[in-house]
GROMACS .gro file of C-alpha atoms in nm:
model
  475
    1MET     CA    1  -7.741  -2.901   1.641
    2GLU     CA    2  -8.060  -2.743   1.461
    3LEU     CA    3  -8.278  -2.900   1.737
    4HIS     CA    4  -8.065  -2.740   2.006
    5VAL     CA    5  -8.111  -2.374   1.886
    6LYS     CA    6  -8.489  -2.404   1.796
    7HIS     CA    7  -8.574  -2.280   2.141
    8LEU     CA    8  -8.401  -1.943   2.078
    9SER     CA    9  -8.651  -1.835   1.844
   10GLY     CA   10  -8.819  -1.511   1.959
   11SER     CA   11  -8.640  -1.516   2.305
   12LYS     CA   12  -8.425  -1.240   2.452
   13GLU     CA   13  -8.119  -1.486   2.428
   14LEU     CA   14  -8.178  -1.492   2.040
   15GLN     CA   15  -8.190  -1.109   2.014
   16ASP     CA   16  -7.874  -1.079   2.258
   17ALA     CA   17  -7.688  -1.319   2.039
   18ALA     CA   18  -7.791  -1.159   1.715
   19GLU     CA   19  -7.674  -0.830   1.860
   20ALA     CA   20  -7.327  -0.988   1.970
   21ALA     CA   21  -7.284  -1.132   1.637
   22LYS     CA   22  -7.354  -0.806   1.452
   23ASP     CA   23  -7.101  -0.638   1.678
   24TYR     CA   24  -6.839  -0.890   1.609
   25ALA     CA   25  -6.909  -0.850   1.242
   26VAL     CA   26  -6.863  -0.471   1.237
   27THR     CA   27  -6.563  -0.493   1.481
   28HIS     CA   28  -6.377  -0.749   1.258
   29GLY     CA   29  -6.467  -0.629   0.911
   30LEU     CA   30  -6.756  -0.870   0.814
   31CYS     CA   31  -6.917  -0.561   0.639
   32ILE     CA   32  -7.032  -0.400   0.335
   33LYS     CA   33  -7.042  -0.023   0.223
   34SER     CA   34  -7.395   0.105   0.318
   35GLN     CA   35  -7.610   0.154  -0.008
   36THR     CA   36  -7.812   0.416   0.161
   37GLY     CA   37  -7.573   0.620   0.405
   38THR     CA   38  -7.278   0.824   0.340
   39PRO     CA   39  -6.974   0.696   0.141
   40ASP     CA   40  -6.800   0.611   0.483
   41SER     CA   41  -7.114   0.437   0.631
   42VAL     CA   42  -7.084   0.050   0.668
   43THR     CA   43  -7.315  -0.221   0.766
   44ALA     CA   44  -7.273  -0.580   0.859
   45LEU     CA   45  -7.327  -0.836   0.567
   46PRO     CA   46  -7.607  -1.081   0.614
   47PHE     CA   47  -7.486  -1.390   0.787
   48CYS     CA   48  -7.629  -1.697   0.946
   49LEU     CA   49  -7.609  -1.715   1.331
   50ILE     CA   50  -7.449  -2.070   1.339
   51PRO     CA   51  -7.279  -2.286   1.098
   52SER     CA   52  -7.495  -2.532   0.904
   53PRO     CA   53  -7.427  -2.924   0.881
   54PHE     CA   54  -7.270  -3.055   0.564
   55PRO     CA   55  -7.148  -3.404   0.500
   56ARG     CA   56  -6.786  -3.465   0.573
   57SER     CA   57  -6.736  -3.713   0.274
   58VAL     CA   58  -6.896  -3.484   0.011
   59PHE     CA   59  -6.682  -3.197   0.142
   60GLY     CA   60  -6.363  -3.384   0.094
   61ARG     CA   61  -6.449  -3.479  -0.261
   62LEU     CA   62  -6.533  -3.133  -0.347
   63ARG     CA   63  -6.203  -2.999  -0.224
   64SER     CA   64  -5.998  -3.275  -0.391
   65VAL     CA   65  -6.165  -3.225  -0.739
   66GLN     CA   66  -6.101  -2.855  -0.745
   67VAL     CA   67  -5.751  -2.885  -0.886
   68GLU     CA   68  -5.904  -3.082  -1.178
   69MET     CA   69  -6.173  -2.826  -1.227
   70ASN     CA   70  -5.902  -2.569  -1.237
   71VAL     CA   71  -5.719  -2.772  -1.504
   72LEU     CA   72  -6.037  -2.821  -1.698
   73MET     CA   73  -6.099  -2.432  -1.719
   74HIS     CA   74  -5.726  -2.397  -1.806
   75ARG     CA   75  -5.740  -2.635  -2.089
   76VAL     CA   76  -6.079  -2.499  -2.225
   77ALA     CA   77  -5.929  -2.150  -2.224
   78HIS     CA   78  -5.634  -2.245  -2.422
   79ASP     CA   79  -5.842  -2.439  -2.697
   80TYR     CA   80  -5.941  -2.161  -2.951
   81GLU     CA   81  -6.132  -2.419  -3.184
   82PHE     CA   82  -6.332  -2.550  -2.887
   83LEU     CA   83  -6.415  -2.196  -2.750
   84LYS     CA   84  -6.509  -2.074  -3.091
   85ASN     CA   85  -6.746  -2.376  -3.168
   86CYS     CA   86  -6.899  -2.349  -2.830
   87LEU     CA   87  -6.984  -1.970  -2.862
   88GLU     CA   88  -7.051  -1.933  -3.232
   89ASN     CA   89  -7.430  -1.920  -3.181
   90THR     CA   90  -7.425  -1.732  -2.834
   91ILE     CA   91  -7.214  -1.442  -2.980
   92THR     CA   92  -7.484  -1.369  -3.243
   93THR     CA   93  -7.733  -1.289  -2.979
   94ASP     CA   94  -7.557  -1.199  -2.657
   95LYS     CA   95  -7.367  -0.872  -2.717
   96PHE     CA   96  -7.162  -0.890  -2.399
   97THR     CA   97  -7.014  -1.243  -2.463
   98ALA     CA   98  -6.969  -1.129  -2.823
   99ARG     CA   99  -6.760  -0.821  -2.718
  100LEU     CA  100  -6.549  -1.060  -2.493
  101PHE     CA  101  -6.503  -1.295  -2.783
  102HIS     CA  102  -6.410  -1.019  -3.021
  103ILE     CA  103  -6.130  -0.920  -2.753
  104TYR     CA  104  -6.028  -1.278  -2.740
  105GLU     CA  105  -5.983  -1.312  -3.126
  106GLU     CA  106  -5.774  -0.987  -3.135
  107VAL     CA  107  -5.544  -1.114  -2.866
  108TYR     CA  108  -5.538  -1.468  -3.011
  109ARG     CA  109  -5.431  -1.319  -3.356
  110CYS     CA  110  -5.147  -1.128  -3.177
  111GLY     CA  111  -5.026  -1.460  -3.041
  112PHE     CA  112  -5.106  -1.353  -2.663
  113PRO     CA  113  -4.840  -1.102  -2.577
  114GLN     CA  114  -4.867  -1.214  -2.216
  115PRO     CA  115  -4.898  -1.611  -2.229
  116LEU     CA  116  -4.955  -1.647  -1.864
  117SER     CA  117  -5.305  -1.637  -1.714
  118LEU     CA  118  -5.400  -1.602  -1.341
  119GLY     CA  119  -5.739  -1.783  -1.228
  120LEU     CA  120  -5.899  -1.733  -0.901
  121PHE     CA  121  -6.198  -1.944  -0.947
  122ARG     CA  122  -6.490  -2.051  -0.753
  123SER     CA  123  -6.689  -2.365  -0.825
  124ASP     CA  124  -7.047  -2.367  -0.673
  125TYR     CA  125  -7.244  -2.667  -0.579
  126LEU     CA  126  -7.570  -2.767  -0.411
  127LEU     CA  127  -7.648  -3.090  -0.232
  128ASP     CA  128  -7.888  -3.286  -0.432
  129VAL     CA  129  -8.157  -3.503  -0.239
  130GLY     CA  130  -8.373  -3.557  -0.539
  131ALA     CA  131  -8.433  -3.894  -0.682
  132SER     CA  132  -8.133  -3.856  -0.928
  133GLY     CA  133  -7.910  -3.701  -0.651
  134LEU     CA  134  -7.905  -3.985  -0.389
  135ILE     CA  135  -7.649  -4.260  -0.377
  136GLU     CA  136  -7.757  -4.528  -0.115
  137GLY     CA  137  -7.977  -4.261   0.047
  138GLU     CA  138  -7.705  -4.001   0.083
  139PRO     CA  139  -7.721  -3.667  -0.103
  140VAL     CA  140  -7.467  -3.588  -0.366
  141ALA     CA  141  -7.320  -3.245  -0.462
  142LYS     CA  142  -7.419  -3.118  -0.806
  143GLN     CA  143  -7.229  -2.824  -0.962
  144ILE     CA  144  -7.427  -2.502  -1.041
  145GLU     CA  145  -7.152  -2.310  -1.210
  146ILE     CA  146  -6.777  -2.224  -1.226
  147ASN     CA  147  -6.712  -1.852  -1.161
  148THR     CA  148  -6.401  -1.747  -1.353
  149ILE     CA  149  -6.415  -1.374  -1.295
  150SER     CA  150  -6.460  -1.170  -0.965
  151SER     CA  151  -6.527  -1.454  -0.744
  152SER     CA  152  -6.650  -1.289  -0.415
  153PHE     CA  153  -6.605  -1.359  -0.041
  154GLY     CA  154  -6.272  -1.537  -0.030
  155GLY     CA  155  -6.135  -1.241   0.153
  156LEU     CA  156  -6.416  -1.254   0.424
  157THR     CA  157  -6.439  -1.644   0.489
  158PRO     CA  158  -6.199  -1.650   0.761
  159VAL     CA  159  -6.351  -1.364   0.940
  160LEU     CA  160  -6.698  -1.521   0.912
  161GLN     CA  161  -6.556  -1.849   1.043
  162ALA     CA  162  -6.407  -1.674   1.340
  163GLN     CA  163  -6.724  -1.509   1.424
  164GLN     CA  164  -6.926  -1.827   1.405
  165ARG     CA  165  -6.659  -1.984   1.641
  166HIS     CA  166  -6.724  -1.719   1.874
  167MET     CA  167  -7.095  -1.744   1.848
  168LEU     CA  168  -7.086  -2.129   1.911
  169GLY     CA  169  -6.903  -2.053   2.227
  170TYR     CA  170  -7.131  -1.767   2.326
  171LEU     CA  171  -7.428  -2.011   2.279
  172GLY     CA  172  -7.273  -2.292   2.474
  173PHE     CA  173  -7.187  -2.527   2.193
  174SER     CA  174  -6.795  -2.503   2.217
  175ASN     CA  175  -6.800  -2.883   2.192
  176LEU     CA  176  -6.875  -2.855   1.815
  177LEU     CA  177  -6.565  -2.628   1.754
  178PRO     CA  178  -6.353  -2.919   1.609
  179GLN     CA  179  -6.626  -2.984   1.340
  180ILE     CA  180  -6.569  -2.656   1.170
  181PRO     CA  181  -6.307  -2.682   0.893
  182GLU     CA  182  -6.062  -2.395   0.833
  183SER     CA  183  -6.065  -2.181   0.524
  184ASN     CA  184  -5.763  -1.962   0.471
  185SER     CA  185  -5.904  -1.842   0.152
  186ASP     CA  186  -5.773  -1.488   0.188
  187GLU     CA  187  -5.409  -1.612   0.209
  188LEU     CA  188  -5.441  -1.880  -0.045
  189LEU     CA  189  -5.603  -1.634  -0.314
  190ALA     CA  190  -5.352  -1.375  -0.235
  191ARG     CA  191  -5.065  -1.633  -0.281
  192GLY     CA  192  -5.176  -1.674  -0.628
  193ILE     CA  193  -5.158  -1.309  -0.705
  194VAL     CA  194  -4.806  -1.294  -0.534
  195ALA     CA  195  -4.696  -1.582  -0.767
  196ALA     CA  196  -4.827  -1.394  -1.072
  197TRP     CA  197  -4.630  -1.079  -0.954
  198LYS     CA  198  -4.311  -1.290  -0.914
  199ALA     CA  199  -4.370  -1.444  -1.256
  200TYR     CA  200  -4.401  -1.112  -1.408
  201SER     CA  201  -4.019  -1.035  -1.275
  202SER     CA  202  -4.027  -0.665  -1.223
  203GLU     CA  203  -3.992  -0.550  -0.863
  204ARG     CA  204  -4.101  -0.198  -0.958
  205ALA     CA  205  -4.425  -0.313  -1.095
  206ALA     CA  206  -4.755  -0.304  -0.913
  207VAL     CA  207  -5.079  -0.515  -0.873
  208MET     CA  208  -5.395  -0.339  -0.980
  209PHE     CA  209  -5.739  -0.414  -0.863
  210VAL     CA  210  -5.984  -0.306  -1.118
  211ILE     CA  211  -6.306  -0.224  -0.917
  212GLU     CA  212  -6.657  -0.117  -0.986
  213GLU     CA  213  -6.747   0.251  -1.004
  214VAL     CA  214  -6.928   0.225  -0.686
  215THR     CA  215  -6.797  -0.057  -0.482
  216TYR     CA  216  -7.002  -0.204  -0.174
  217ASN     CA  217  -6.815  -0.524  -0.130
  218VAL     CA  218  -6.485  -0.342  -0.051
  219TYR     CA  219  -6.366  -0.524   0.254
  220ASP     CA  220  -6.384  -0.870   0.094
  221GLN     CA  221  -6.115  -0.712  -0.153
  222ARG     CA  222  -5.926  -0.545   0.104
  223PHE     CA  223  -5.863  -0.852   0.321
  224ILE     CA  224  -5.702  -1.019  -0.006
  225GLU     CA  225  -5.493  -0.694  -0.044
  226TYR     CA  226  -5.380  -0.706   0.319
  227ALA     CA  227  -5.285  -1.074   0.276
  228ILE     CA  228  -5.067  -0.981  -0.017
  229GLY     CA  229  -4.896  -0.729   0.206
  230ARG     CA  230  -4.832  -0.992   0.469
  231GLN     CA  231  -4.691  -1.231   0.222
  232CYS     CA  232  -4.474  -0.997   0.024
  233PRO     CA  233  -4.461  -0.635   0.153
  234GLU     CA  234  -4.268  -0.501  -0.142
  235ILE     CA  235  -4.567  -0.544  -0.349
  236ARG     CA  236  -4.763  -0.217  -0.418
  237VAL     CA  237  -5.133  -0.275  -0.458
  238ILE     CA  238  -5.342  -0.006  -0.624
  239ARG     CA  239  -5.723   0.019  -0.671
  240ARG     CA  240  -5.866   0.179  -1.005
  241LYS     CA  241  -6.206   0.215  -1.161
  242PHE     CA  242  -6.233   0.187  -1.550
  243SER     CA  243  -6.308   0.546  -1.532
  244GLU     CA  244  -5.968   0.620  -1.392
  245LEU     CA  245  -5.802   0.415  -1.647
  246HIS     CA  246  -5.832   0.632  -1.967
  247GLU     CA  247  -5.487   0.748  -1.962
  248CYS     CA  248  -5.336   0.390  -1.922
  249ARG     CA  249  -5.093   0.299  -2.197
  250LEU     CA  250  -4.867   0.049  -2.356
  251GLN     CA  251  -4.504   0.142  -2.364
  252ASP     CA  252  -4.157  -0.037  -2.377
  253GLY     CA  253  -4.269  -0.355  -2.551
  254LYS     CA  254  -4.639  -0.362  -2.448
  255LYS     CA  255  -4.575  -0.300  -2.073
  256LEU     CA  256  -4.896  -0.163  -1.905
  257PHE     CA  257  -4.854   0.181  -1.734
  258ILE     CA  258  -5.106   0.388  -1.532
  259ASP     CA  259  -4.984   0.713  -1.372
  260ASN     CA  260  -4.629   0.626  -1.463
  261LEU     CA  261  -4.652   0.294  -1.270
  262GLU     CA  262  -4.600  -0.020  -1.452
  263ILE     CA  263  -4.868  -0.304  -1.371
  264ALA     CA  264  -4.756  -0.669  -1.335
  265VAL     CA  265  -5.104  -0.809  -1.245
  266VAL     CA  266  -5.452  -0.684  -1.341
  267TYR     CA  267  -5.708  -0.833  -1.085
  268TYR     CA  268  -6.076  -0.784  -1.213
  269ARG     CA  269  -6.339  -0.720  -0.947
  270THR     CA  270  -6.556  -0.584  -1.214
  271SER     CA  271  -6.620  -0.632  -1.595
  272TYR     CA  272  -6.844  -0.931  -1.533
  273ALA     CA  273  -7.174  -0.782  -1.645
  274PRO     CA  274  -7.290  -0.551  -1.938
  275ASN     CA  275  -7.417  -0.269  -1.696
  276LEU     CA  276  -7.057  -0.228  -1.562
  277MET     CA  277  -6.914  -0.163  -1.910
  278THR     CA  278  -6.902   0.156  -2.123
  279PRO     CA  279  -6.773   0.162  -2.470
  280LYS     CA  280  -6.464   0.318  -2.338
  281ASP     CA  281  -6.425   0.064  -2.075
  282TRP     CA  282  -6.429  -0.206  -2.366
  283GLU     CA  283  -6.139  -0.024  -2.514
  284ILE     CA  284  -5.937  -0.040  -2.194
  285ARG     CA  285  -6.005  -0.389  -2.149
  286LEU     CA  286  -5.874  -0.478  -2.492
  287LEU     CA  287  -5.562  -0.241  -2.416
  288MET     CA  288  -5.480  -0.446  -2.100
  289GLU     CA  289  -5.548  -0.782  -2.262
  290MET     CA  290  -5.306  -0.675  -2.545
  291SER     CA  291  -5.052  -0.573  -2.269
  292LEU     CA  292  -4.770  -0.782  -2.096
  293ALA     CA  293  -4.948  -0.751  -1.756
  294ILE     CA  294  -5.089  -1.083  -1.621
  295LYS     CA  295  -5.461  -1.063  -1.620
  296CYS     CA  296  -5.696  -1.239  -1.340
  297PRO     CA  297  -5.884  -1.352  -1.555
  298SER     CA  298  -5.759  -1.332  -1.898
  299VAL     CA  299  -6.030  -1.291  -2.138
  300GLN     CA  300  -5.984  -1.663  -2.238
  301TYR     CA  301  -6.044  -1.768  -1.864
  302HIS     CA  302  -6.348  -1.533  -1.852
  303LEU     CA  303  -6.500  -1.714  -2.168
  304ALA     CA  304  -6.414  -2.046  -2.025
  305GLY     CA  305  -6.655  -1.979  -1.741
  306THR     CA  306  -6.958  -1.887  -1.941
  307LYS     CA  307  -7.290  -2.085  -1.910
  308LYS     CA  308  -7.269  -2.194  -2.264
  309VAL     CA  309  -6.940  -2.363  -2.219
  310GLN     CA  310  -7.049  -2.533  -1.904
  311GLN     CA  311  -7.349  -2.679  -2.104
  312VAL     CA  312  -7.110  -2.815  -2.375
  313LEU     CA  313  -6.884  -2.947  -2.127
  314ALA     CA  314  -7.161  -3.168  -1.971
  315GLN     CA  315  -7.234  -3.337  -2.296
  316PRO     CA  316  -7.133  -3.707  -2.338
  317GLY     CA  317  -6.770  -3.729  -2.469
  318VAL     CA  318  -6.666  -3.378  -2.443
  319LEU     CA  319  -6.439  -3.401  -2.125
  320GLU     CA  320  -6.250  -3.666  -2.312
  321ARG     CA  321  -6.108  -3.395  -2.531
  322PHE     CA  322  -5.937  -3.245  -2.209
  323PHE     CA  323  -5.833  -3.555  -1.998
  324THR     CA  324  -5.720  -3.899  -2.071
  325SER     CA  325  -5.767  -4.041  -1.721
  326LYS     CA  326  -6.101  -4.213  -1.711
  327VAL     CA  327  -6.094  -4.189  -1.322
  328THR     CA  328  -6.053  -3.792  -1.344
  329ILE     CA  329  -6.330  -3.773  -1.625
  330ASP     CA  330  -6.570  -3.983  -1.412
  331GLU     CA  331  -6.503  -3.794  -1.109
  332ILE     CA  332  -6.554  -3.444  -1.273
  333ARG     CA  333  -6.869  -3.577  -1.460
  334SER     CA  334  -7.031  -3.719  -1.133
  335PHE     CA  335  -7.076  -3.353  -1.018
  336PHE     CA  336  -7.254  -3.249  -1.351
  337VAL     CA  337  -7.640  -3.194  -1.349
  338GLY     CA  338  -7.841  -3.199  -1.663
  339LEU     CA  339  -7.761  -2.904  -1.886
  340TYR     CA  340  -7.927  -2.854  -2.220
  341SER     CA  341  -7.876  -2.652  -2.531
  342LEU     CA  342  -8.150  -2.404  -2.656
  343ASP     CA  343  -8.005  -2.356  -2.983
  344LEU     CA  344  -8.247  -2.330  -3.278
  345THR     CA  345  -8.203  -2.697  -3.355
  346PRO     CA  346  -8.426  -3.003  -3.308
  347GLU     CA  347  -8.236  -3.089  -2.996
  348GLY     CA  348  -8.289  -2.727  -2.865
  349ASN     CA  349  -8.654  -2.732  -2.950
  350ARG     CA  350  -8.700  -3.054  -2.763
  351ALA     CA  351  -8.545  -2.913  -2.452
  352ALA     CA  352  -8.746  -2.590  -2.480
  353ALA     CA  353  -9.055  -2.798  -2.507
  354ARG     CA  354  -8.986  -3.001  -2.203
  355ALA     CA  355  -8.919  -2.679  -1.996
  356ILE     CA  356  -9.242  -2.533  -2.115
  357GLU     CA  357  -9.432  -2.859  -2.021
  358LYS     CA  358  -9.259  -2.878  -1.680
  359PRO     CA  359  -9.121  -2.537  -1.597
  360ASN     CA  360  -9.063  -2.618  -1.230
  361ALA     CA  361  -8.818  -2.903  -1.323
  362PHE     CA  362  -8.548  -2.643  -1.468
  363VAL     CA  363  -8.377  -2.322  -1.422
  364LEU     CA  364  -8.330  -2.101  -1.737
  365LYS     CA  365  -7.984  -1.937  -1.732
  366PRO     CA  366  -7.865  -1.631  -1.957
  367GLN     CA  367  -7.485  -1.585  -2.003
  368ARG     CA  368  -7.474  -1.348  -1.698
  369GLU     CA  369  -7.286  -1.330  -1.347
  370GLY     CA  370  -7.352  -1.136  -1.042
  371GLY     CA  371  -7.695  -1.288  -0.910
  372GLY     CA  372  -8.053  -1.216  -0.986
  373ASN     CA  373  -8.030  -1.324  -1.369
  374ASN     CA  374  -8.186  -1.681  -1.346
  375ILE     CA  375  -8.538  -1.751  -1.448
  376TYR     CA  376  -8.760  -2.010  -1.247
  377GLY     CA  377  -9.103  -2.156  -1.256
  378GLU     CA  378  -9.375  -2.024  -1.471
  379ASP     CA  379  -9.140  -1.738  -1.593
  380ILE     CA  380  -8.946  -2.003  -1.772
  381LYS     CA  381  -9.250  -2.105  -1.961
  382ASN     CA  382  -9.331  -1.750  -2.056
  383GLN     CA  383  -8.986  -1.658  -2.146
  384LEU     CA  384  -8.943  -1.964  -2.385
  385VAL     CA  385  -9.289  -1.899  -2.538
  386LEU     CA  386  -9.174  -1.554  -2.605
  387LEU     CA  387  -8.858  -1.673  -2.767
  388LYS     CA  388  -8.997  -1.956  -2.976
  389ASN     CA  389  -8.815  -1.961  -3.309
  390LYS     CA  390  -8.621  -1.637  -3.211
  391LYS     CA  391  -8.237  -1.627  -3.235
  392GLU     CA  392  -8.225  -1.472  -2.873
  393ARG     CA  393  -8.290  -1.815  -2.736
  394GLU     CA  394  -7.960  -1.919  -2.821
  395GLY     CA  395  -7.811  -1.695  -2.543
  396TYR     CA  396  -7.976  -1.915  -2.282
  397ILE     CA  397  -7.905  -2.259  -2.150
  398LEU     CA  398  -8.143  -2.493  -1.948
  399MET     CA  399  -8.049  -2.673  -1.633
  400ASP     CA  400  -8.213  -2.946  -1.439
  401LEU     CA  401  -8.350  -2.789  -1.100
  402ILE     CA  402  -8.147  -2.918  -0.808
  403SER     CA  403  -8.340  -3.038  -0.480
  404PRO     CA  404  -8.125  -2.945  -0.198
  405PRO     CA  405  -8.191  -3.061   0.165
  406LEU     CA  406  -8.344  -2.805   0.389
  407HIS     CA  407  -8.202  -2.667   0.720
  408HIS     CA  408  -8.288  -2.430   0.986
  409ASN     CA  409  -8.095  -2.113   1.094
  410TYR     CA  410  -8.116  -1.766   1.180
  411ILE     CA  411  -8.024  -1.513   0.901
  412VAL     CA  412  -7.896  -1.198   1.072
  413LYS     CA  413  -7.931  -0.864   0.873
  414ALA     CA  414  -7.892  -0.515   0.989
  415ASP     CA  415  -8.204  -0.347   1.108
  416THR     CA  416  -8.425  -0.654   1.070
  417HIS     CA  417  -8.574  -0.890   1.319
  418VAL     CA  418  -8.415  -1.229   1.360
  419ASP     CA  419  -8.640  -1.524   1.332
  420LEU     CA  420  -8.583  -1.914   1.267
  421VAL     CA  421  -8.610  -1.984   0.891
  422GLU     CA  422  -8.581  -2.273   0.652
  423ILE     CA  423  -8.267  -2.216   0.444
  424ILE     CA  424  -8.067  -2.382   0.146
  425ASN     CA  425  -7.696  -2.391   0.139
  426GLU     CA  426  -7.467  -2.343  -0.148
  427ILE     CA  427  -7.106  -2.431  -0.115
  428GLY     CA  428  -6.843  -2.269  -0.323
  429ILE     CA  429  -6.485  -2.406  -0.349
  430PHE     CA  430  -6.207  -2.160  -0.446
  431GLY     CA  431  -5.938  -2.267  -0.671
  432VAL     CA  432  -5.610  -2.098  -0.808
  433ILE     CA  433  -5.417  -2.166  -1.117
  434LEU     CA  434  -5.146  -1.981  -1.301
  435GLY     CA  435  -5.003  -2.080  -1.623
  436ASP     CA  436  -4.963  -2.067  -2.000
  437GLN     CA  437  -5.072  -2.319  -2.279
  438ASP     CA  438  -4.766  -2.531  -2.211
  439ASP     CA  439  -4.707  -2.505  -1.847
  440ILE     CA  440  -4.909  -2.476  -1.509
  441LEU     CA  441  -4.701  -2.289  -1.256
  442GLU     CA  442  -4.952  -2.312  -0.970
  443ASN     CA  443  -5.267  -2.522  -0.923
  444TYR     CA  444  -5.441  -2.573  -0.586
  445GLU     CA  445  -5.767  -2.569  -0.392
  446ALA     CA  446  -5.792  -2.223  -0.204
  447GLY     CA  447  -6.064  -2.263   0.058
  448PHE     CA  448  -6.429  -2.244   0.056
  449ILE     CA  449  -6.740  -2.047   0.133
  450LEU     CA  450  -7.105  -2.148   0.235
  451ARG     CA  451  -7.383  -1.910   0.138
  452SER     CA  452  -7.732  -1.949   0.237
  453LYS     CA  453  -8.077  -1.822   0.122
  454LYS     CA  454  -8.435  -1.870   0.249
  455VAL     CA  455  -8.608  -2.165   0.091
  456ASP     CA  456  -8.830  -1.929  -0.104
  457SER     CA  457  -8.548  -1.733  -0.249
  458LYS     CA  458  -8.442  -1.818  -0.604
  459GLU     CA  459  -8.081  -1.668  -0.591
  460CYS     CA  460  -7.804  -1.684  -0.346
  461GLY     CA  461  -7.595  -1.383  -0.426
  462ILE     CA  462  -7.491  -1.185  -0.106
  463ALA     CA  463  -7.386  -0.868  -0.266
  464ALA     CA  464  -7.705  -0.875  -0.471
  465GLY     CA  465  -7.920  -0.906  -0.168
  466PHE     CA  466  -8.046  -1.252  -0.196
  467GLY     CA  467  -7.846  -1.454   0.070
  468ALA     CA  468  -7.637  -1.475   0.371
  469LEU     CA  469  -7.284  -1.575   0.447
  470ASN     CA  470  -7.248  -1.918   0.644
  471SER     CA  471  -6.992  -2.173   0.739
  472ILE     CA  472  -6.981  -2.549   0.762
  473LEU     CA  473  -7.023  -2.786   1.043
  474LEU     CA  474  -6.907  -3.108   0.930
  475VAL     CA  475  -7.119  -3.409   1.006
   0.00000   0.00000   0.00000
């Protein structure tokens, strides 16, 4: 397919197609709030003009394994000793993780007033065509991370797919439409929230989206809200910033109330980075964790998704703590890439020395979400030299750099010229899980999203300005 579209580069046909695609995006809500205009100004999100090829066999495996990834995060989150041992060094240097862990310990000591947790996860992967990532000449997928809080773009994926289906027809490639798999991620993620609301068992209670003080990616959230309304019209959904929650309170046996409205489910679309939290916000987060409202995610789910936990899970013998099936263990482990501790130990010193010697072979990752935080290339060397023998180094992990295949596509952004560029594609598989320590009430794969970036870009965060939304053409 890439060969068929190269001739569009620089042509009037390409510019017409880009304008048609942007009009479709704005007409159907594939948008983000403008960061430069008035509060009501919107702009189309960056997107690829056409879908990108992805191996059908790998795609099927990724979707199938997601339910086990959900279970892994669930079991990690309910293993106090494991989380404590994983994070004992990290929390001495990383204040954000330490604040989360303090809340976790408070809730743990109180016996978890609300034992149910809701997870709307997204597990992200790159195809690997490096020497270690080929099986009989075919690429394999390697996991970058599991996002357990505020996983984005599940609401917009169906809109994006409809747009790219439209553009395939526009460009004369309607014969390829059967190769685009459907992702009903908005409905599937909403189904998890509805299930949590029903498990709370109070028809008067509402679902509360906790949002950033300034929210640009609002339409992604709204599409999930609208899907909740379609599935269960009696559910009231409210949106609140932390600054609007100072009067929230617990009453009637730890029920959470805001503005005299009982809250059944708290869905965080913020609280994933230090700059989003004030001291008062941390007090409110603790209050909500101590309530009977079902949190998405609970603080233990949040901690289960940290980079340090991911690194420990990749160590030999660790998955066996959580699964007895060798088939399941081998399947999950097959997606792991090399991950290394940077603790102040002989092992951590050896990993740091390897990265200083060959910085282009690794990614240096802090305990952060939201895009733009990872360190690459010579910056790894400089950072690790700076952190030599310093406790702060324990707030990072080291990951092997994955070598993904390159593709050609057109990245369309507002007010920019459209040209053919080389891109790298990152696939995210959504998953939903609802349960407590003893029982899992819901567990399923919930669709997918493809995000793309220029080959010379280090990050793939759309909201952070690094990438573009895309969809899959199965090959």
